[in-house]
Coordinates of C-alpha atoms (C1' of nucleotides) in Angstrom, one line a residue:
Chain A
X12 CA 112.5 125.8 89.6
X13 CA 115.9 124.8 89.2
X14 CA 117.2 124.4 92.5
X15 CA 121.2 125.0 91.6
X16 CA 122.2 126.8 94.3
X17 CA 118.7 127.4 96.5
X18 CA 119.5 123.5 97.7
X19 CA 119.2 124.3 101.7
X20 CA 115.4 124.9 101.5
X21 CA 114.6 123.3 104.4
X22 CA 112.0 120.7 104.3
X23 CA 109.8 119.3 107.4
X24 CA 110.7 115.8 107.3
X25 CA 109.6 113.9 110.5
X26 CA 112.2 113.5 113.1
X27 CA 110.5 111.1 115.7
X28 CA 111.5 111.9 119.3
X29 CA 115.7 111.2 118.4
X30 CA 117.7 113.0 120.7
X31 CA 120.7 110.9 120.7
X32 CA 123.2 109.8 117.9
X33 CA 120.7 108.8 115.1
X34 CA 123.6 107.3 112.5
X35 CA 123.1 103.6 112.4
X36 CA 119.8 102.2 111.6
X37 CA 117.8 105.8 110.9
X38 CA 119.7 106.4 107.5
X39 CA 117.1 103.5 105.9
X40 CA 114.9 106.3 103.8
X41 CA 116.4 105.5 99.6
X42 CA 119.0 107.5 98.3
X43 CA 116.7 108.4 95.5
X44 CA 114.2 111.3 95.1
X45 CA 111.9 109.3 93.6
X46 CA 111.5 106.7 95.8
X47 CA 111.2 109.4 98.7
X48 CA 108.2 111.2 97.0
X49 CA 106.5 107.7 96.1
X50 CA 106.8 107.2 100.2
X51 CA 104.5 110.3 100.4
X52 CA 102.1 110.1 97.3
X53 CA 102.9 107.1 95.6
X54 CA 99.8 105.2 96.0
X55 CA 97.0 105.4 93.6
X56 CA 94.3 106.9 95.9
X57 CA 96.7 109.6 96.9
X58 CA 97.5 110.9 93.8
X59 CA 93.7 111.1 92.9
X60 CA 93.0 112.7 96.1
X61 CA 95.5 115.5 95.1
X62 CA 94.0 115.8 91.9
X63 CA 90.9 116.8 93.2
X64 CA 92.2 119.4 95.6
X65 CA 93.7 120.8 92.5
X66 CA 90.3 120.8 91.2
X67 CA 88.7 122.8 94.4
X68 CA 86.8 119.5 96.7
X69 CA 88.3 120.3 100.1
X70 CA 85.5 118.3 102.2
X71 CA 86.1 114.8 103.6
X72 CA 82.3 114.3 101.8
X73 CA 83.2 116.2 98.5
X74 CA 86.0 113.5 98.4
X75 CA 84.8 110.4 99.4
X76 CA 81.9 110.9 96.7
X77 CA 83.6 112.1 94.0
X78 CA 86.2 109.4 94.2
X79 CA 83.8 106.6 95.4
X80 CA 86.7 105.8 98.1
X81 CA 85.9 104.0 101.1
X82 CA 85.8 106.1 104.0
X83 CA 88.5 104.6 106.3
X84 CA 91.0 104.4 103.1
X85 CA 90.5 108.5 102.7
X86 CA 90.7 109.2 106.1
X87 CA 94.0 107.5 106.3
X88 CA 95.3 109.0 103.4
X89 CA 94.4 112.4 104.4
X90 CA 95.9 111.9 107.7
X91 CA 98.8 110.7 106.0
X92 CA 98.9 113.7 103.8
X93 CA 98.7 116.0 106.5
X94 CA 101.5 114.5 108.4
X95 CA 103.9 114.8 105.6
X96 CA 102.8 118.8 105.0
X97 CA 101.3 118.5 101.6
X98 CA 97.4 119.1 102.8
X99 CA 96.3 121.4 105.5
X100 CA 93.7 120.7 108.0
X101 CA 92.0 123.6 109.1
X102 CA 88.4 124.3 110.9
X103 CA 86.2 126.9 109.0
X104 CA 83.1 126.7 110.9
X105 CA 83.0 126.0 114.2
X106 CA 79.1 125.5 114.5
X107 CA 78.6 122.6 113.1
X108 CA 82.3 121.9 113.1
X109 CA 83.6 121.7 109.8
X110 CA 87.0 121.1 108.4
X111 CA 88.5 121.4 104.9
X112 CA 91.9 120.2 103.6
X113 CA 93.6 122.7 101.0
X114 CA 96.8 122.3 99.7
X115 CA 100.3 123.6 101.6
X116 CA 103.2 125.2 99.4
X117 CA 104.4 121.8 99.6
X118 CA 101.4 120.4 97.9
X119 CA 101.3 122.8 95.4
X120 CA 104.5 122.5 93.7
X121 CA 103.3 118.3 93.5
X122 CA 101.6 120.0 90.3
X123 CA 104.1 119.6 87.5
X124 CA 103.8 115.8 88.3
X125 CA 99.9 115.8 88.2
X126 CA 100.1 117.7 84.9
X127 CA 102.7 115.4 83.7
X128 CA 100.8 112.1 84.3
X129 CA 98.1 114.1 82.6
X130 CA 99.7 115.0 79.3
X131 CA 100.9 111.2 79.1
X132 CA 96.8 110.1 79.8
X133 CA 96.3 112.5 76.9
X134 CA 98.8 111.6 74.8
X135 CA 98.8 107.6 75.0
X136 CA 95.4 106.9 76.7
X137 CA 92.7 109.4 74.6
X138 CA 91.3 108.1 72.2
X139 CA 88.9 110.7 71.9
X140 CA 91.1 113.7 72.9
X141 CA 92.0 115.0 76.2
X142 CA 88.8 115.1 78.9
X143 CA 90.1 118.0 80.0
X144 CA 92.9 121.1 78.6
X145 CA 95.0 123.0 81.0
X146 CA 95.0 126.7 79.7
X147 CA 97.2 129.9 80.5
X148 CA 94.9 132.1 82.3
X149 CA 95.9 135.1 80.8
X150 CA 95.4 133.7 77.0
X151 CA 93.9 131.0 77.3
X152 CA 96.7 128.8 75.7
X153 CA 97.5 125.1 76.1
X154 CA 99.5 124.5 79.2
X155 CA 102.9 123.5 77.5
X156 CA 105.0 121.0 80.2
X157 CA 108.8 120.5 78.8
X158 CA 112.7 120.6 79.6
X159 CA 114.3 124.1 79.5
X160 CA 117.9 124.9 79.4
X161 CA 118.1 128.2 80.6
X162 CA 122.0 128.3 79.6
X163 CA 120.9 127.2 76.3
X164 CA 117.7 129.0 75.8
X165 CA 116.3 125.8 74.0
X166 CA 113.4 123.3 75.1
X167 CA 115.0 120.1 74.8
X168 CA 113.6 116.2 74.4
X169 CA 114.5 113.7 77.3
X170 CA 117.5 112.0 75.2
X171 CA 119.4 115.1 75.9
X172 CA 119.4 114.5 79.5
X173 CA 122.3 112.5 81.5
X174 CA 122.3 112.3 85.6
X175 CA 125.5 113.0 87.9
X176 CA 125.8 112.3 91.1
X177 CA 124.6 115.6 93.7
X178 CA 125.4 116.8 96.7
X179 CA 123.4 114.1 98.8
X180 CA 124.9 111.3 96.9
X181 CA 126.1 108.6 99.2
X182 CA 129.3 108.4 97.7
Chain B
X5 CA 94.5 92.6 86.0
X6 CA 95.6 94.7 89.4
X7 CA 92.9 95.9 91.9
X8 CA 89.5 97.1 91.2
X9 CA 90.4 99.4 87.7
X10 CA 87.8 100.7 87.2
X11 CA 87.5 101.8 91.0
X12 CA 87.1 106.1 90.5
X13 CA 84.6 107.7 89.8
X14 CA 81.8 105.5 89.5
X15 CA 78.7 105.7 91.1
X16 CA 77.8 103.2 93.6
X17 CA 74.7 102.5 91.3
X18 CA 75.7 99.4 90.9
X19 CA 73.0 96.1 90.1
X20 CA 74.3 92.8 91.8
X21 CA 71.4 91.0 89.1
X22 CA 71.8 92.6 85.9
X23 CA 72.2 89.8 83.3
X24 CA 72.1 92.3 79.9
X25 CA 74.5 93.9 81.8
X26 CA 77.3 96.3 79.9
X27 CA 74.9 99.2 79.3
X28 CA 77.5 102.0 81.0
X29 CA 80.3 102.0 77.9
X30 CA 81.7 104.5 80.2
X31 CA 82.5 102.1 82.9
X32 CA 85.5 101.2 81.2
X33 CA 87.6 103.9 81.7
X34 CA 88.1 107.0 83.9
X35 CA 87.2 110.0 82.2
X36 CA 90.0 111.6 83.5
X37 CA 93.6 110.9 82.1
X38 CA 95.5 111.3 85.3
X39 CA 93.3 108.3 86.4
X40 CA 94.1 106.4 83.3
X41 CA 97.8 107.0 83.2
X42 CA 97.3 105.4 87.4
X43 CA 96.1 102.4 86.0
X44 CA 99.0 101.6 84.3
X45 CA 101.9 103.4 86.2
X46 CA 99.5 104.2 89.3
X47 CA 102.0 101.4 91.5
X48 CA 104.7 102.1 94.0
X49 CA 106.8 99.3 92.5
X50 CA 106.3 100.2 88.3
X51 CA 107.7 103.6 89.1
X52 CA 110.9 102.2 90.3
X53 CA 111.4 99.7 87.3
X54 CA 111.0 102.3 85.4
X55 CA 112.9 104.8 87.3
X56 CA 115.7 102.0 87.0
X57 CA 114.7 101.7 83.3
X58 CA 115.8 105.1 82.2
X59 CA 119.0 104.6 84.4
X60 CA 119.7 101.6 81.8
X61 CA 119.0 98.5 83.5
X62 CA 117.7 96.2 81.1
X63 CA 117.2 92.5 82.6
X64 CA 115.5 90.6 85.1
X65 CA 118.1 89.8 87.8
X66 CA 119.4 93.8 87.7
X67 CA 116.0 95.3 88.3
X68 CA 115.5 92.5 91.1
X69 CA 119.0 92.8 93.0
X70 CA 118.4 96.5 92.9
X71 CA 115.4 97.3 93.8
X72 CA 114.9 93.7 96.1
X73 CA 111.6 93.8 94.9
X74 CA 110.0 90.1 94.8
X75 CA 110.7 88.0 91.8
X76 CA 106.5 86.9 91.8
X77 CA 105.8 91.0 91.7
X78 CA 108.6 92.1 89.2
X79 CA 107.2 89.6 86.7
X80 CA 103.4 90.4 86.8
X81 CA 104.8 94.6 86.9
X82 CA 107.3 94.0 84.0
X83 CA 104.5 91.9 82.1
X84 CA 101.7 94.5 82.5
X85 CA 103.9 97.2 81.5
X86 CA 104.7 95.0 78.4
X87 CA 101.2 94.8 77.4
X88 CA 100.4 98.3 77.8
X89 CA 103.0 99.3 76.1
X90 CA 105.4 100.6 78.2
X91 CA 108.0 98.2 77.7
X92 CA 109.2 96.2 75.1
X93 CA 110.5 92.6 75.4
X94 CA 113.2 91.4 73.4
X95 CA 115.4 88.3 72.9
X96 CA 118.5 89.6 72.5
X97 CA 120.5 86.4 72.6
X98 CA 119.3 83.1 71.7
X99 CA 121.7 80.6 73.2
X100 CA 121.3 81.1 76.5
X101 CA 118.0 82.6 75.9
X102 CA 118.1 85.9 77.0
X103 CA 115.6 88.6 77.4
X104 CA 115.5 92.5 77.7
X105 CA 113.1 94.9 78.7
X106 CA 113.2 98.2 77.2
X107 CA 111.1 101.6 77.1
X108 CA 109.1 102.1 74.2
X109 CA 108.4 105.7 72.9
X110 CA 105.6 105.4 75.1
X111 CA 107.6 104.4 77.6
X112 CA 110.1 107.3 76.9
X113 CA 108.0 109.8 77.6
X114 CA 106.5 109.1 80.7
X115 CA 110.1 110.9 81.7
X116 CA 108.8 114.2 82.5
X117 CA 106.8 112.4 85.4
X118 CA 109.9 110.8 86.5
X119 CA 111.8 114.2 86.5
X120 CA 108.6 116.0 88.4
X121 CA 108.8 113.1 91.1
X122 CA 112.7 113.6 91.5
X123 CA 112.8 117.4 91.8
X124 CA 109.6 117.4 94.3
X125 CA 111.5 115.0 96.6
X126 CA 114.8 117.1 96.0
X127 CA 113.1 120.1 97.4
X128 CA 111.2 118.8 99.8
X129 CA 112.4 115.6 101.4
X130 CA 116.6 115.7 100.4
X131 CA 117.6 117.4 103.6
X132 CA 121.7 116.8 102.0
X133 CA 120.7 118.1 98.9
X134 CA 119.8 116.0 95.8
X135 CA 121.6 112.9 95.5
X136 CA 121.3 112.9 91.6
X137 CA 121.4 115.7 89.1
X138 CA 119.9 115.6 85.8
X139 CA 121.9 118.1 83.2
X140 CA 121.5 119.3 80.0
X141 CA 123.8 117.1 78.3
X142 CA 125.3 119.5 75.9
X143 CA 126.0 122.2 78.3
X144 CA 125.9 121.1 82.2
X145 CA 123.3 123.1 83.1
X146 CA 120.2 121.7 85.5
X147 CA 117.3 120.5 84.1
X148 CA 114.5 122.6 84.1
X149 CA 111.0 121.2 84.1
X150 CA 108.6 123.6 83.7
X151 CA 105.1 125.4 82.1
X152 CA 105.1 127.6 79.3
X153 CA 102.8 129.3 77.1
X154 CA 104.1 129.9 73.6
X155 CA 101.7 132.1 73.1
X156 CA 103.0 134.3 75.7
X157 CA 106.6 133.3 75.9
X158 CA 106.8 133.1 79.2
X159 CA 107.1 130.8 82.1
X160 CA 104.5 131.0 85.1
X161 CA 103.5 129.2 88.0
X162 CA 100.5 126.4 88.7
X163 CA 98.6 129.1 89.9
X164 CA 98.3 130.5 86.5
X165 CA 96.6 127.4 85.3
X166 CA 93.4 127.1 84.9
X167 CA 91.4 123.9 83.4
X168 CA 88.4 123.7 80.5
X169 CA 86.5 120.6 79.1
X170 CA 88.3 118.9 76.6
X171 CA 87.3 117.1 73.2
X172 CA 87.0 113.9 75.3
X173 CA 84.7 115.2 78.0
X174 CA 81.5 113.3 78.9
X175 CA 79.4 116.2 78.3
Chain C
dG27 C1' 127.1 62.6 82.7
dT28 C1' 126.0 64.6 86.5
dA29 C1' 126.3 68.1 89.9
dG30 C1' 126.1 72.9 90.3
dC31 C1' 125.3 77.7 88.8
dT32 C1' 122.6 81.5 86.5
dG33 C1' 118.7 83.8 84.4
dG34 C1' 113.9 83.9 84.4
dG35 C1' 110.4 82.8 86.1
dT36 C1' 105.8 80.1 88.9
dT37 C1' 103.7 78.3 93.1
dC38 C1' 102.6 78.4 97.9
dG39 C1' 101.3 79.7 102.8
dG40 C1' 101.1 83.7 105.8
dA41 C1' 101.0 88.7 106.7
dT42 C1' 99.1 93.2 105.1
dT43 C1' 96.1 96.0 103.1
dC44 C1' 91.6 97.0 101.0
dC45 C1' 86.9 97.1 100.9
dG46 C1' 81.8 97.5 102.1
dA47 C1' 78.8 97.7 105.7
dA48 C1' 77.7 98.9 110.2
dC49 C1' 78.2 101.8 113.9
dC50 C1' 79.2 106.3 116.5
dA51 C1' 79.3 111.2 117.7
dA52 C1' 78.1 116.0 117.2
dG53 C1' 75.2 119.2 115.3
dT54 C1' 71.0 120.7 112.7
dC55 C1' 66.2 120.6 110.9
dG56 C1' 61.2 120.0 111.1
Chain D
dC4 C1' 61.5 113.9 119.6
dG5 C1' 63.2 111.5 115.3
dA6 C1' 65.4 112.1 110.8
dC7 C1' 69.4 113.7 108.5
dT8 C1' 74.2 115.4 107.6
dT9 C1' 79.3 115.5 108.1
dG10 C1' 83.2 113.2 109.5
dG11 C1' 84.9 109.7 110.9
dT12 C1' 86.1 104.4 113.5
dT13 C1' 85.5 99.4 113.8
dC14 C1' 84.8 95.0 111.9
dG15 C1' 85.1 90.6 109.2
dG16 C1' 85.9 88.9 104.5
dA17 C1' 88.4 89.5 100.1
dA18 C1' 92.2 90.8 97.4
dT19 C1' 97.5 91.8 97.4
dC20 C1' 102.1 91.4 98.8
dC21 C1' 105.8 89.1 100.5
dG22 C1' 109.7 85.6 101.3
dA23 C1' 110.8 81.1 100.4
dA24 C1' 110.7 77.2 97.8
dC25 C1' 110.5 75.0 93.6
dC26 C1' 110.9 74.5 88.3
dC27 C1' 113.2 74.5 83.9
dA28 C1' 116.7 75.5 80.2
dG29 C1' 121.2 76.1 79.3
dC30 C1' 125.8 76.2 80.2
dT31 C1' 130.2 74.8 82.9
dA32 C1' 133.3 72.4 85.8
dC33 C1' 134.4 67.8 87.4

DNA sequence: GTAGCTGGGTTCGGATTCCGAACCAAGTCG
DNA sequence: CGACTTGGTTCGGAATCCGAACCCAGCTAC
């Protein structure tokens, strides 16, 4: 997903009730990608909620067991979630009324970082080998997660990587 | 330590009175490596140091002007990271006594995270486009992050993923 | 030699946030 | 009807987070 050229995909990001000139006190989000996704999912709970949409649990119940979260603390971060587009909310039954949360585009492509933060778990934290493998469907190979030059045609280690200023650079 | 730990997963099975205590081995830890990796990089505030860490910044007073993060909170970050391993500390002059904090190979490669975070919030939440590129250094060309399956040779999406128990499961 | 500056912290109230437990509402089951 | 389930909200106490103040070692300028 190299995003050379494709940059104007245009992402929902909230725009509170702003009709007039926004330009002197609005501009306070970071200049920094990071620090803009961490303002979405960088809290613990989040990123364990994700996890276990990734895994299938789409019920407020499935959730709050499996993770042993209090209820007010996953209610807020679903809300939270749903606000910012990464979960859906949507009714399935509507006798009893029930509602599930499944994962937008949005939250889908959060999946190289879950994989990510596994591999390192498995790497660094395992002492007994991974709890769980990530396999190609088709083969049933290990998930491989790397750098790709696609000039180059190599995979590549993070020491061959140096940052430039982009487009949305300040300066 | 930072909050509960050993919060996930856990039953709420829990004896108030239980003087032998330390039965459950498997209270320790997570068996799930995403939840391990959180317990050590799972903060807001440890992703930025060491976000500003692979951007080079080394010592105390850099990491604190930039980020404006408390002095109180960047030592008790910096000094877990340096006990799990994350970091290393090192006196790199002696008269004034000066210290540096730098990643470990550990450390080093919790980069593909870092580079997962930043192109998420580049696609999704950079409405100018990204404010920071990351290039192959020998050739220019965007970083590319990525699954592959060498068996296959090809690249696919997260939906072509699917998980099995690992050597470290419970069961 | 002493006052001030810098790097690298620790300590201290007050404000947030987190948590467990209790409660609520809507629907279903027996 | 009363018991039970899902999906929450509300409440007080506990744990964190924060800004500000303080500390200490080692220079540096007066």
């Amino acid at each position: 997903m190299s995003r050379t050229s494709t940059s104007s995909s245009r992402a929902r990001t909230e725009q509170p009730s702003e009709p007039t000139g926004r330009d002197t006190e609005d501009d306070l989000e970071a200049p920094c990608s990071i620090a803009r996704s961490l303002e979405i999912i960088g809290d613990r709970w989040t990123i364990l909620i994700l996890r276990d949409a990734f895994r299938g649990l789409r019920r407020f119940d499935e959730l709050r067991r499996d993770l042993g979260i209090p209820r007010a603390v996953l209610a807020d971060r679903l809300k939270k979630l749903v606000d910012a587009g990464v979960l859906h909310r949507r009714r399935y039954q509507e006798h009893p009324p029930r509602d599930e949360y499944r994962l937008t585009p949005m939250g889908i492509e959060l999946s190289p970082i879950l994989v990510a933060l596994m591999h390192w778990g498995d790497r660094w934290l395992a002492d007994d080998g991974p709890p769980t493998v990530l396999v190609h469907e088709p083969c049933g190979t290990d998930v491989e997660l790397g750098f790709h030059c696609r000039t180059c045609d190599v995979d590549f280690p993070p020491t061959a990587i140096v940052s430039r200023p982009g487009p949305g650079s300040a300066a």
